[in-house]
Coordinates of C-alpha atoms in Angstrom, one line a residue:
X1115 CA 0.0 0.0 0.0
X1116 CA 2.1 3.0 -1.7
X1117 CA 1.5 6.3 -0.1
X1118 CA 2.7 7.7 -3.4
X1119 CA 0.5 5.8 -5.7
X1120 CA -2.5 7.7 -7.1
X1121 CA -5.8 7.0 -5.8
X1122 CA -9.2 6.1 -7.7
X1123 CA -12.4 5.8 -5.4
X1124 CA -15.4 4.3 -7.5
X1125 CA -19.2 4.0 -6.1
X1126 CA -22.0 2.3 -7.4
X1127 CA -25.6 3.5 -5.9
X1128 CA -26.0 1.1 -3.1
X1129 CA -29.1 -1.1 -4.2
X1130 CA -32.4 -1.0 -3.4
X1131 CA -33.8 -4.6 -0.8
X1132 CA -36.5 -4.3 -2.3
X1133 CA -35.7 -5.1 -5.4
X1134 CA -34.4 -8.5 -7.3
X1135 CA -30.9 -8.1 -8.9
X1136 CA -31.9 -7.2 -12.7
X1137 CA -29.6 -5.8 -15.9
X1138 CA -29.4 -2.8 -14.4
X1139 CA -28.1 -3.3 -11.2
X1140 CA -25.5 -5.9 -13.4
X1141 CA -24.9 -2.8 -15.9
X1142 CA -24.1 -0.4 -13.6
X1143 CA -21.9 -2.5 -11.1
X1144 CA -19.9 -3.8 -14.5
X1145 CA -19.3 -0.4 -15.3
X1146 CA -17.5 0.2 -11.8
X1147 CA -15.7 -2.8 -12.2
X1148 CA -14.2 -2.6 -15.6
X1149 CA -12.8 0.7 -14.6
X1150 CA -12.0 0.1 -10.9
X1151 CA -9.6 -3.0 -12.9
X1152 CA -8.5 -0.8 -15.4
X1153 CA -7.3 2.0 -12.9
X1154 CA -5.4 -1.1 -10.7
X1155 CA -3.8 -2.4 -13.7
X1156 CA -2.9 1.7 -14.6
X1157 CA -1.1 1.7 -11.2
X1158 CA -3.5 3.1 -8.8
X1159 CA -4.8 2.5 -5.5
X1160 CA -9.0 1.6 -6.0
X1161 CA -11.4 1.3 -4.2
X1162 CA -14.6 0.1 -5.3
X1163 CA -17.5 0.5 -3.3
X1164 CA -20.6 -1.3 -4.3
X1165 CA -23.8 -2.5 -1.7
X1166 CA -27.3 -2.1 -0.5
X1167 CA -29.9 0.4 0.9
X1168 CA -31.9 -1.3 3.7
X1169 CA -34.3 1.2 5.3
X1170 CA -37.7 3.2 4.8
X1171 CA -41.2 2.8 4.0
X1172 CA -41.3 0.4 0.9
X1173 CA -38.8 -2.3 2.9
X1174 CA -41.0 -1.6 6.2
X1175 CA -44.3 -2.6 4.0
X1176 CA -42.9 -5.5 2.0
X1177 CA -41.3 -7.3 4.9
X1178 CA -45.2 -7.1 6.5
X1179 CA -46.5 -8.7 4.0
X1180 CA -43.9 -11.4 3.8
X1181 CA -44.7 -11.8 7.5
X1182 CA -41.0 -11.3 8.5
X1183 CA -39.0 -8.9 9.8
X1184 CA -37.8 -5.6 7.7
X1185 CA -34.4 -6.8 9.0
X1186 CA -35.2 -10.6 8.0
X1187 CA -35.7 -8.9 4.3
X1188 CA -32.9 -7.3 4.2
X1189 CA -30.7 -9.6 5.2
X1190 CA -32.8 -12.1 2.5
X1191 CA -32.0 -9.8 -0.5
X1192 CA -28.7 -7.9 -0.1
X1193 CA -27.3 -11.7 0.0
X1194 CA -28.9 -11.9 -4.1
X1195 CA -26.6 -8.6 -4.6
X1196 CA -23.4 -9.5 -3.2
X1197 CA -24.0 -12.9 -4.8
X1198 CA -24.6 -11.0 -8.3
X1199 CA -21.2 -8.9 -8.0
X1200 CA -19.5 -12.5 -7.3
X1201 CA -21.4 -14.0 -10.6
X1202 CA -19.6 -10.7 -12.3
X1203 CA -16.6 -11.5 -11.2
X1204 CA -16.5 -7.9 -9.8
X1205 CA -13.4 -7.2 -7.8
X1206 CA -15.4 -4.5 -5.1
X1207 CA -13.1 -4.3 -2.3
X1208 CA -16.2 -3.7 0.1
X1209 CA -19.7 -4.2 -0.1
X1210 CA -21.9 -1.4 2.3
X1211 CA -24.8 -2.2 4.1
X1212 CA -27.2 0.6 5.5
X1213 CA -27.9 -1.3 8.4
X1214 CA -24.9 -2.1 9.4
X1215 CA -23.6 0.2 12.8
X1216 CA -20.4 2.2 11.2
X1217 CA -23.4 3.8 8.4
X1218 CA -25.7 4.3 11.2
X1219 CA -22.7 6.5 12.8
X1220 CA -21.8 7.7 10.0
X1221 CA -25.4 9.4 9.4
X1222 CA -25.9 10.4 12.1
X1223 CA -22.9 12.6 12.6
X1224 CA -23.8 14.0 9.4
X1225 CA -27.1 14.8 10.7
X1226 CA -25.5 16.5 13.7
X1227 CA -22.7 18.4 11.8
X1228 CA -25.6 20.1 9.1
X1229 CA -27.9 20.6 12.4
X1230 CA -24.8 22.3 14.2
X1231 CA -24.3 24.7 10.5
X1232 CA -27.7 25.7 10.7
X1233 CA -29.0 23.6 7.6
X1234 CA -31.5 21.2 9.0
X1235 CA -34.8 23.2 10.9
X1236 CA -37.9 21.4 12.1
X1237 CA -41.3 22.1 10.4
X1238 CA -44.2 19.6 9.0
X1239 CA -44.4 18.6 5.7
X1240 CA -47.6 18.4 3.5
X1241 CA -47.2 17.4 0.2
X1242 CA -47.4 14.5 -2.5
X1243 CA -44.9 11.3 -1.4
X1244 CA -44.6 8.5 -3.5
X1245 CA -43.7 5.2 -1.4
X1246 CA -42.2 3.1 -4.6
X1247 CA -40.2 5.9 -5.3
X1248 CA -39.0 7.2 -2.1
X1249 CA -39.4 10.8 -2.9
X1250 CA -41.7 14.3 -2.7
X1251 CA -43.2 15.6 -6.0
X1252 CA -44.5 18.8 -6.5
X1253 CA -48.2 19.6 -7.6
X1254 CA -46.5 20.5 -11.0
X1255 CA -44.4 17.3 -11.5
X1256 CA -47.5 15.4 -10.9
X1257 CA -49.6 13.4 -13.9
X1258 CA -52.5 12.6 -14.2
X1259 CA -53.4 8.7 -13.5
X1260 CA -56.6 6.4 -14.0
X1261 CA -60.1 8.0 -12.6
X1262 CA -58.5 11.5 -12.5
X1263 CA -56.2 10.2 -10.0
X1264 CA -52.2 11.5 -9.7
X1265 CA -49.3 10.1 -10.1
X1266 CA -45.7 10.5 -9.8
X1267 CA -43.7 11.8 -13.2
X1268 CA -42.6 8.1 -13.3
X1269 CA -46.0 6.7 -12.8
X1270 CA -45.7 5.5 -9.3
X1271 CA -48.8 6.0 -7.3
X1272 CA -48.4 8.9 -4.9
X1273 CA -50.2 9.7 -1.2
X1274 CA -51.0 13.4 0.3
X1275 CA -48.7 13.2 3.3
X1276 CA -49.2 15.7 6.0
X1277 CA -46.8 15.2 9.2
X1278 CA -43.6 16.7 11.2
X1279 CA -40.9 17.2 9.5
X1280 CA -37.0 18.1 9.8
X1281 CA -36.4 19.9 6.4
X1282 CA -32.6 20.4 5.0
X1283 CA -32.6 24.0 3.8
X1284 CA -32.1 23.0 0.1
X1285 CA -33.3 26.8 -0.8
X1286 CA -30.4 28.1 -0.1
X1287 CA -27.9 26.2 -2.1
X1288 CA -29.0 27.1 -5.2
X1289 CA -26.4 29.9 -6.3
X1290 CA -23.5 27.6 -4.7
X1291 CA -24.6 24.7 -6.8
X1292 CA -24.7 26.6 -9.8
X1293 CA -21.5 27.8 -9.2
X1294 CA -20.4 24.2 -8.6
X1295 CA -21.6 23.2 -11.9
X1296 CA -19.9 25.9 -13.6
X1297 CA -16.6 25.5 -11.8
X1298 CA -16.7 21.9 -12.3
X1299 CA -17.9 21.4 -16.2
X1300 CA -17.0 17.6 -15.9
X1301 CA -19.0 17.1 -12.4
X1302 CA -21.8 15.9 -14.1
X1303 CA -22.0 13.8 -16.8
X1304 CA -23.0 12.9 -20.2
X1305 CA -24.1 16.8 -21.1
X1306 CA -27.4 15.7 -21.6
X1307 CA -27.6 14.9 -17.8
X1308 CA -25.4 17.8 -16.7
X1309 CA -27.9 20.0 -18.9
X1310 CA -30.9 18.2 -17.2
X1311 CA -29.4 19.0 -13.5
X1312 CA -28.3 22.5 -14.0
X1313 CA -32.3 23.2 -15.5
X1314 CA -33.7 21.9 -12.5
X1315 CA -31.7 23.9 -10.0
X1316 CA -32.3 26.7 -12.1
X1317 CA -35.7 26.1 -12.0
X1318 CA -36.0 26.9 -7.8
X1319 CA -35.0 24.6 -5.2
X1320 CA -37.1 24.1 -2.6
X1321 CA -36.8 23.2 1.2
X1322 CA -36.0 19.3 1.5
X1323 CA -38.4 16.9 3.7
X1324 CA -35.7 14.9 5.7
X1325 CA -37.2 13.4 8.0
X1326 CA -40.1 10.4 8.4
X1327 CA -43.0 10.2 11.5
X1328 CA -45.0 8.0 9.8
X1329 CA -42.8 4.5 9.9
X1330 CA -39.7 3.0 12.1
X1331 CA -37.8 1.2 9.5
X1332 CA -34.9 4.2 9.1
X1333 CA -31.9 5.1 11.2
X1334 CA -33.2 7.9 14.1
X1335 CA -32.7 11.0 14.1
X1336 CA -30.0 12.4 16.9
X1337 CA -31.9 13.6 19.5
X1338 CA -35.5 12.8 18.7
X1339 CA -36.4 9.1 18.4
X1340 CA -39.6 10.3 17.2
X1341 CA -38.3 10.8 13.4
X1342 CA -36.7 8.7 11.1
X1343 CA -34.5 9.9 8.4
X1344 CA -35.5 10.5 4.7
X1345 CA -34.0 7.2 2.9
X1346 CA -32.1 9.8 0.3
X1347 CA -30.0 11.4 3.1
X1348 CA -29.0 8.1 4.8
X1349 CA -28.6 6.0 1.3
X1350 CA -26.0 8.5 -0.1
X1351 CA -24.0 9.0 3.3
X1352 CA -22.6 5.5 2.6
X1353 CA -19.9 6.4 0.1
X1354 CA -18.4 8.4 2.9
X1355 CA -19.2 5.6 5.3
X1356 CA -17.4 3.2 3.7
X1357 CA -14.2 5.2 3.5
X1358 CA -14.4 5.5 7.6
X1359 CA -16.3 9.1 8.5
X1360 CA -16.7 11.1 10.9
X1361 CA -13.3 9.7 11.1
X1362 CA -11.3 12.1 8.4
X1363 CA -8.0 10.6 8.4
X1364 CA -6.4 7.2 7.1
X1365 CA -9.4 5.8 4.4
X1366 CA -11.5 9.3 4.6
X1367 CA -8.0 11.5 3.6
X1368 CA -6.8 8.6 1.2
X1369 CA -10.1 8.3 -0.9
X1370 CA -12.5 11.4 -0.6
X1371 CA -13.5 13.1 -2.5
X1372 CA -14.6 9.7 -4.4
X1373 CA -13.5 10.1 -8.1
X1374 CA -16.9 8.7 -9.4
X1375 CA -21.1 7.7 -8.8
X1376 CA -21.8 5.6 -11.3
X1377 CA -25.8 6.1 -11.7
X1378 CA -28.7 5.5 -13.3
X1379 CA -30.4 8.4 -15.0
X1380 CA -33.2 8.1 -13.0
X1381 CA -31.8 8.8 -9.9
X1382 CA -29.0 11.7 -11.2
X1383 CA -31.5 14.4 -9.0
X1384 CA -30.4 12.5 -5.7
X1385 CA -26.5 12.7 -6.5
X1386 CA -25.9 15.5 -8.6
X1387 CA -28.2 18.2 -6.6
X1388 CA -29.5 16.6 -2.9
X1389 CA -25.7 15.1 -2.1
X1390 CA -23.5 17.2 -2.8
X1391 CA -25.6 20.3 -1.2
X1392 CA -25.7 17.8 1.9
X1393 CA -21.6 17.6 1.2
X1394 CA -21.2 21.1 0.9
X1395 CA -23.3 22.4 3.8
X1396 CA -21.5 20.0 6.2
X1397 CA -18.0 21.6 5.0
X1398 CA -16.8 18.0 2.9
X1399 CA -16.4 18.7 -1.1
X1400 CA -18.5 16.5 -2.9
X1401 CA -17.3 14.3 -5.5
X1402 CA -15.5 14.8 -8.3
X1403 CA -18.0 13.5 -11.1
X1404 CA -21.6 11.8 -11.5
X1405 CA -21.9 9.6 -14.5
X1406 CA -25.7 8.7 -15.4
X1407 CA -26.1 6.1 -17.7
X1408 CA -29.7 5.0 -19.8
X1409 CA -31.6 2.3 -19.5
X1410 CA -32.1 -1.3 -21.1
X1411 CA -35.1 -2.3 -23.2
X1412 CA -35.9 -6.1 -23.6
X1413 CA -36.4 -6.8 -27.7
X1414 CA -37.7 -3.1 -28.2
X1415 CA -40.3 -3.6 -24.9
X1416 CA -39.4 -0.9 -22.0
X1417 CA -38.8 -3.7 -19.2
X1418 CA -41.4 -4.6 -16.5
X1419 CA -42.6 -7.1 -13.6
X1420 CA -45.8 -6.7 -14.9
X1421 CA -45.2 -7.7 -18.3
X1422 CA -42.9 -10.2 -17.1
X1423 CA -39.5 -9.6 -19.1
X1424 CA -37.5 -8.6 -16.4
X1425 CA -33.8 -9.4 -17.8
X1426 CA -31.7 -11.6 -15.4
X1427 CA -28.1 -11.3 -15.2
X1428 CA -27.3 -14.3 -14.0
X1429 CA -29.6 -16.6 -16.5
X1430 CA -27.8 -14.5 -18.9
X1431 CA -24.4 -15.4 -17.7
X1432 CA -25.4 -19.3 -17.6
X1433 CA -26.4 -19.4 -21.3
X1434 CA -24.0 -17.1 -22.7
X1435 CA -20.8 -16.8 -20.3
X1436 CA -19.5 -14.2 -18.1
X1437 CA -17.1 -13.1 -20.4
X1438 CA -19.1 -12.7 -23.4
X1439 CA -22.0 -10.8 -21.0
X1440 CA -19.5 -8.5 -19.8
X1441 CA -18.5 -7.7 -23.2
X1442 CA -21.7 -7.2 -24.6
X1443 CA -22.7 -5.1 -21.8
X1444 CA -20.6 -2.4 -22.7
X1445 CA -20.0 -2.6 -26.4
X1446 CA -23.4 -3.1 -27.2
X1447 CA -24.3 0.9 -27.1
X1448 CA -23.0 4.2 -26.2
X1449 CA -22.0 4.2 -22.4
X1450 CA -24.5 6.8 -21.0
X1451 CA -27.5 6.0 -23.7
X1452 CA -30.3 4.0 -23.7
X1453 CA -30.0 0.4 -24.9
X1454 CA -31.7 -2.7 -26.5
X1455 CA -30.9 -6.1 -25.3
X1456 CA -32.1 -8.5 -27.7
X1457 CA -31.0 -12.1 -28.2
X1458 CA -29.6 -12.0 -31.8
X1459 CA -27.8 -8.7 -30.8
X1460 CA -26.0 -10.8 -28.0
X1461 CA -25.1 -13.6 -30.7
X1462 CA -24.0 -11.2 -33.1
X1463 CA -21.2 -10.2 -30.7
X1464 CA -20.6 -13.1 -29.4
X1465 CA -20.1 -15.1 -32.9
X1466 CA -19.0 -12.2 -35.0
X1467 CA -16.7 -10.4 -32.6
X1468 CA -15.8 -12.3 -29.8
X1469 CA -15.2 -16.0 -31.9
X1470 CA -14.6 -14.9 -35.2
X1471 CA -12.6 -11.4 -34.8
X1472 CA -10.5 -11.7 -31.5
X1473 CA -10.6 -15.3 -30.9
X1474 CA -9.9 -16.3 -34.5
X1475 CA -6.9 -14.5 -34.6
X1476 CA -5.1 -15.7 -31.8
X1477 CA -6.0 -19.4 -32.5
X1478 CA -4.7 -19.0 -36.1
X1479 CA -1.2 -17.2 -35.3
X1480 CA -1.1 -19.6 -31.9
X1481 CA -1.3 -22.4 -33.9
X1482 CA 1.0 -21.0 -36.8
X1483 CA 3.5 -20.8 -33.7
X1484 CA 2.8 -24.3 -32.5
X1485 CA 3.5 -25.9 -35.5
X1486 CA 6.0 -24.2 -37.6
X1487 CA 8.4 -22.6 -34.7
X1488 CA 8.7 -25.3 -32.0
X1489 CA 6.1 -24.2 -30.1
X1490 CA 8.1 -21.1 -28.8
X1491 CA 8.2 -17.4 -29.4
X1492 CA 9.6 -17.3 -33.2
X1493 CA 12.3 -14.9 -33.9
X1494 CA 12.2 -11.7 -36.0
X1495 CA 14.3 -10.0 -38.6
X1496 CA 14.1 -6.4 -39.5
X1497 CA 10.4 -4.7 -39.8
X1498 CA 8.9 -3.4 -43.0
X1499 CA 6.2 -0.9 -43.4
X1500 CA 3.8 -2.9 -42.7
X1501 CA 5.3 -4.8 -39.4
X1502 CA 5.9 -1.0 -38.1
X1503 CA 2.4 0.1 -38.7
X1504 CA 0.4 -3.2 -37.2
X1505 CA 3.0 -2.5 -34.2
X1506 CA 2.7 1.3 -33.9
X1507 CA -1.2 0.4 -33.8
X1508 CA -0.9 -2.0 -30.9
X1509 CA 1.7 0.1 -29.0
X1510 CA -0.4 2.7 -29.3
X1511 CA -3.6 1.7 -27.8
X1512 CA -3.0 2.5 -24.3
X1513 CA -3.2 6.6 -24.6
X1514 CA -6.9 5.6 -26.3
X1515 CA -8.2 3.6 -23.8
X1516 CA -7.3 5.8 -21.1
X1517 CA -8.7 8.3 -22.6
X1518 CA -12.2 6.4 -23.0
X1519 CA -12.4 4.9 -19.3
X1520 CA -11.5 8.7 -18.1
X1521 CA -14.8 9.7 -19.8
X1522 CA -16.7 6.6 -19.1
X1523 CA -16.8 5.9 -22.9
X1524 CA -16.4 1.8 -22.9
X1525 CA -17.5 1.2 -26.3
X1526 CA -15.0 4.2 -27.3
X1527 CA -12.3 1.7 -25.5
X1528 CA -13.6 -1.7 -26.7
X1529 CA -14.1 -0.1 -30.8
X1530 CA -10.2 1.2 -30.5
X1531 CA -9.1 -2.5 -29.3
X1532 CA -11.0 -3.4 -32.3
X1533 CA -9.9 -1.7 -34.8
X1534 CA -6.6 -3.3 -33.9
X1535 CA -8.1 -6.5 -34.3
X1536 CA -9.6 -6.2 -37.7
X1537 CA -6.2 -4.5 -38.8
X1538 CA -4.3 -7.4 -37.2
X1539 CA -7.3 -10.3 -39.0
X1540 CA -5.8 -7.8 -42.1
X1541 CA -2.5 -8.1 -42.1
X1542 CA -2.4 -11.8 -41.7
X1543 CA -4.4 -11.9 -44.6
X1544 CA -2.2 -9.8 -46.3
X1545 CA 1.1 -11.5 -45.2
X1546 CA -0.1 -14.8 -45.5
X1547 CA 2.7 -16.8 -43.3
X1548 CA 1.6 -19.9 -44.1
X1549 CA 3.0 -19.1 -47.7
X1550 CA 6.1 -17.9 -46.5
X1551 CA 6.7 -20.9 -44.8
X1552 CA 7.8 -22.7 -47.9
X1553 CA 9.3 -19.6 -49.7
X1554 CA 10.9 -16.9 -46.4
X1555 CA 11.1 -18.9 -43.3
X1556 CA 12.6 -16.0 -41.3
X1557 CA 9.9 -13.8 -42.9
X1558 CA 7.3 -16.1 -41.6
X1559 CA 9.0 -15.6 -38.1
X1560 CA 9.2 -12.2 -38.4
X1561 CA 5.3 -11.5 -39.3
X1562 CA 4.1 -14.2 -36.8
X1563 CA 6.2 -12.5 -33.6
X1564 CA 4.5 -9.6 -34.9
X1565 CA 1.3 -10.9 -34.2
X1566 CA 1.9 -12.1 -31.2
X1567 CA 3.4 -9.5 -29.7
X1568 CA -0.2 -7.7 -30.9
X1569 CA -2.0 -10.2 -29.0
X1570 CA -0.1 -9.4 -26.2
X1571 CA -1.1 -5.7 -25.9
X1572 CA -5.0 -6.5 -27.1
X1573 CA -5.0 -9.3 -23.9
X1574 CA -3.3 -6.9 -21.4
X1575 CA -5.6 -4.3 -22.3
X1576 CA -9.1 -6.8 -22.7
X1577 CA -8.2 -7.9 -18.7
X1578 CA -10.3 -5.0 -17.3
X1579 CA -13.2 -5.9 -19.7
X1580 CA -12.7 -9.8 -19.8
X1581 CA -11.0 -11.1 -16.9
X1582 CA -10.8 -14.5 -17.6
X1583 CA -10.4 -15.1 -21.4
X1584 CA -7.5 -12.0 -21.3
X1585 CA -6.4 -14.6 -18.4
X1586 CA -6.0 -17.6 -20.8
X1587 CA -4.5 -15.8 -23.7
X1588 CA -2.0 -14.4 -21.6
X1589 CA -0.8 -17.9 -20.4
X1590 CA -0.5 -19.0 -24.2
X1591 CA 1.8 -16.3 -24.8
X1592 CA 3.6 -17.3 -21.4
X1593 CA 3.6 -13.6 -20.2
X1594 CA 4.3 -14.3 -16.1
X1595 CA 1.5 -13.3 -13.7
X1596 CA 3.8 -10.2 -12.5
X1597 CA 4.1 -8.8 -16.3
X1598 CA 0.7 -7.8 -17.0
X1599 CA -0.5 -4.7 -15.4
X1600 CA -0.4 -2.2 -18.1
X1601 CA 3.3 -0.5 -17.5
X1602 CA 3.8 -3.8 -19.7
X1603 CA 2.0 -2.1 -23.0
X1604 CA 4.7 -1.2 -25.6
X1605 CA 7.7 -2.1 -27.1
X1606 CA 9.8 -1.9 -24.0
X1607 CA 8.4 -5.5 -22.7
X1608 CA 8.3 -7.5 -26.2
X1609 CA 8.0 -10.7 -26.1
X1610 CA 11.6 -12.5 -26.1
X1611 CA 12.3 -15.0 -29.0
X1612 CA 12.7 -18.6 -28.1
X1613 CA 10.1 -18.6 -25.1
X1614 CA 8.0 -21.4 -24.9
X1615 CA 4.8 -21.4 -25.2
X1616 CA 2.2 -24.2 -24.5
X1617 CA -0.1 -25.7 -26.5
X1618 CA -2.6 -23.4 -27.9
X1619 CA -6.5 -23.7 -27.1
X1620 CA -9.8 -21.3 -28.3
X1621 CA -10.7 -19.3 -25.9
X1622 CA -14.3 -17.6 -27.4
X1623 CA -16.3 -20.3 -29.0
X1624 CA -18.7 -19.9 -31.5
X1625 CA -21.9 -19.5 -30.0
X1626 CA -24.5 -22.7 -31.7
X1627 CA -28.3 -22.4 -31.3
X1628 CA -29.8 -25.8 -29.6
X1629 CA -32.1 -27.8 -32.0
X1630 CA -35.5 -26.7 -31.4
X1631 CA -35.0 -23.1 -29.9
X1632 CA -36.0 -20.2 -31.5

């Protein structure tokens, strides 16, 4: 553990216990992952923070009718999370509960730090409160529902709520957030979002409900037992739970601000206005950026419980492997837009990309190697044109790839790997070793190392997105466990002529429809 090394703190939003793990959560959490592996193979110290939110009305209710306790739920269905991030293969280094004591003193220091800076006053609240969604709508967010009823602007049912109230005095951060946004272009992104937040604060902020008479299931609020706290202000103190507040030295100095909350779009409002006035008004920055990503359809059909095609990660991973989920998870469509899952979409990948593209050409120059130079790293003469250009390209994919996981652009990262590919599935073409064997031996050598050393950089840099297959191909190009974080990219660690190499195998098969299925 370097003092020196630079740090990269990564959040998902802690999950909802009411929920079952769906594509979404899987999206989201993958997301984190690929980049909190990226950043470790870069050289930096990560942490990656993913978990679950445990209190308020919705849990309270559920776990009633279940006829157990909301604890009992909880306990039930963050298990199903942390299970999900292990089907991943996600490499979080903690996983957060809300019920757990160091969040419940966590909050409620908060609470007693923006009470002590004059930012939290009690008052009642009278309004419209959705349960499903956890939140207050205005009389002008509302739409209308079935019988000239109301509902919620994302067509939850909602309740009039009249009670006592502790209110966070939102009101008055509207200038400073502004001015946040401003200062900080990057803070919130993709534009669209950023544009999205900066209209709503624009718009008038009001006072914030914080506070809950009405149920138990919450964390209480210092001082008066009588109030629970609003879900939204305990849920987001976890990211600077996790890195050890009120305590602000060791983890707290080391990781906060966190570098990135990876979101969903429909919760951006929560972490891009609500935190990081909560953040500010208890003297803590906030955090460096908020990425919102869109949402997954199911075969064109927005996804829902009622019409019963929920997408689950994990069936998805059992027919189609991890690997090739992960992949398609973030190639698939523009990080930050909506998307459209669809079975021939995820065979299209698989078969065309994945088998044919990347897996194709390693078999095929692996088993070139095997056969016509002793199973061992071939030697090389001097480079032509066309060597130096396929090797440039390979060197040089690094700088991209940075660049696209410091923007949260994936499919930016995996298209630039695979334009390397192609050009590599190219040149073989083009230089057709298998020719060269009878006519330039050394040739043959020469343009064979040259692939390999291309595979080399494609599997270092494929580890963040594919773990396992970058894994294998590694260990057919016998590059050691200790030479493949990404210092290794380059010319400066070729591979060395005459090292053995075993016995090539494929590593992305083909993907074959059973007999009978659609």
């Amino acid at each position: 553990m370097s003092g020196s090394k630079k740090t990269f703190y990564v959040t998902t939003p802690i999950y909802y216990v009411n929920d079952k793990p769906h594509i979404g959560h899987a999206y989201t959490t993958l997301a984190c992952d690929v980049l909190a592996r990226f950043k470790r193979l870069d050289g930096y110290d990560v942490k990656f923070l993913t978990g679950t939110d445990e209190h308020g009305q919705k849990v309270e209710k559920s776990a009633e009718a279940a006829g157990i306790s909301p604890q009992a739920l909880a306990d039930m269905n963050s298990a199903n999370f942390r299970e999900l991030a292990a089907r991943l293969n996600c490499s979080n280094d903690d996983f957060i509960r809300t019920t757990e004591p160091r969040h419940v003193a966590s909050v409620q220091a908060l609470w007693t730090k923006l009470v002590q800076s004059g930012d939290i006053y009690l008052g009642h609240y009278e309004g419209w409160y959705s349960v499903r969604d956890e939140a207050f709508y205005g009389e002008d967010e509302l739409v209308a529902g079935p019988n000239g009823g109301k509902l919620a602007p994302t067509g939850a049912p909602v309740e009039w709520v009249k009670e006592p109230s502790y209110f966070f005095r939102l009101s008055a951060w509207q200038d400073k957030l502004l001015q946040w946004y401003e200062d900080n272009p990057d803070c919130v992104a993709p534009q669209s979002r950023r544009n999205e937040v900066m209209s709503f604060v624009k718009g008038g902020l009001q006072d914030l409900s914080v506070s809950r008479t009405s149920f138990k299931w919450g964390i209480p609020v210092p001082g008066d037992a009588d109030h629970v706290m609003y879900v939204w202000l305990d849920a987001l103190t976890n990211y600077i739970t996790a890195v050890g507040y009120p305590n602000q030295d060791g983890a707290y100095a080391r990781y906060w601000p966190a570098d990135l909350h990876m979101v969903g779009k429909d919760i951006v409002r929560f972490h891009a206005v609500y935190w990081p006035a909560f953040l500010m008004a208890a003297g803590i920055k906030p955090a460096h950026r908020v990425f919102a990503h869109g949402w997954w359809t199911n075969e064109g059909q927005k996804i829902s419980k009622s019409v019963g095609n929920v997408i689950d990660p994990l069936g998805l991973i059992e027919k189609y492997g991890l690997d090739q989920v992960r992949y398609f998870l973030l190639r698939e469509v523009p990080f930050g837009n909506d998307g459209d899952y669809s079975h021939r979409a995820m065979v299209m990948r698989m078969n065309s990309e994945l088998a044919n593209d990347y897996g194709n050409l390693a078999q095929r120059v692996l088993s070139m190697i095997g056969k016509n130079c002793g199973n061992a790293v071939p030697a090389h003469g001097a480079f032509n044109d066309d060597d130096r250009e396929m090797l440039d390209a390979a060197h040089g994919l690094l700088h991209k790839l940075r660049d696209a996981m410091d923007r949260q652009l994936f499919h930016e990262g995996l298209e630039a790997l695979w334009v390397v590919i192609r050009a590599a599935n190219g040149y073989v073409d083009r230089q057709a070793p298998w020719a060269l064997k009878k006519t330039d031996p050394a040739r043959m050598g020469t343009v064979l190392w040259v692939l390999a050393e291309t595979i080399r950089n494609l599997a270092l840099l494929t580890q963040a997105f594919m773990p396992d297959s970058s894994a294998k191909l590694l260990d057919q190009l016998a590059v050691a466990a200790d030479q493949r974080d990404l210092s290794q990219c380059g010319s400066h660690h070729a591979l060395k002529p005459g090292t053995p190499l075993p016995v090539p195998q494929g590593v992305f098969p083909r993907f074959v429809e059973e007999q009978g299925a659609d």
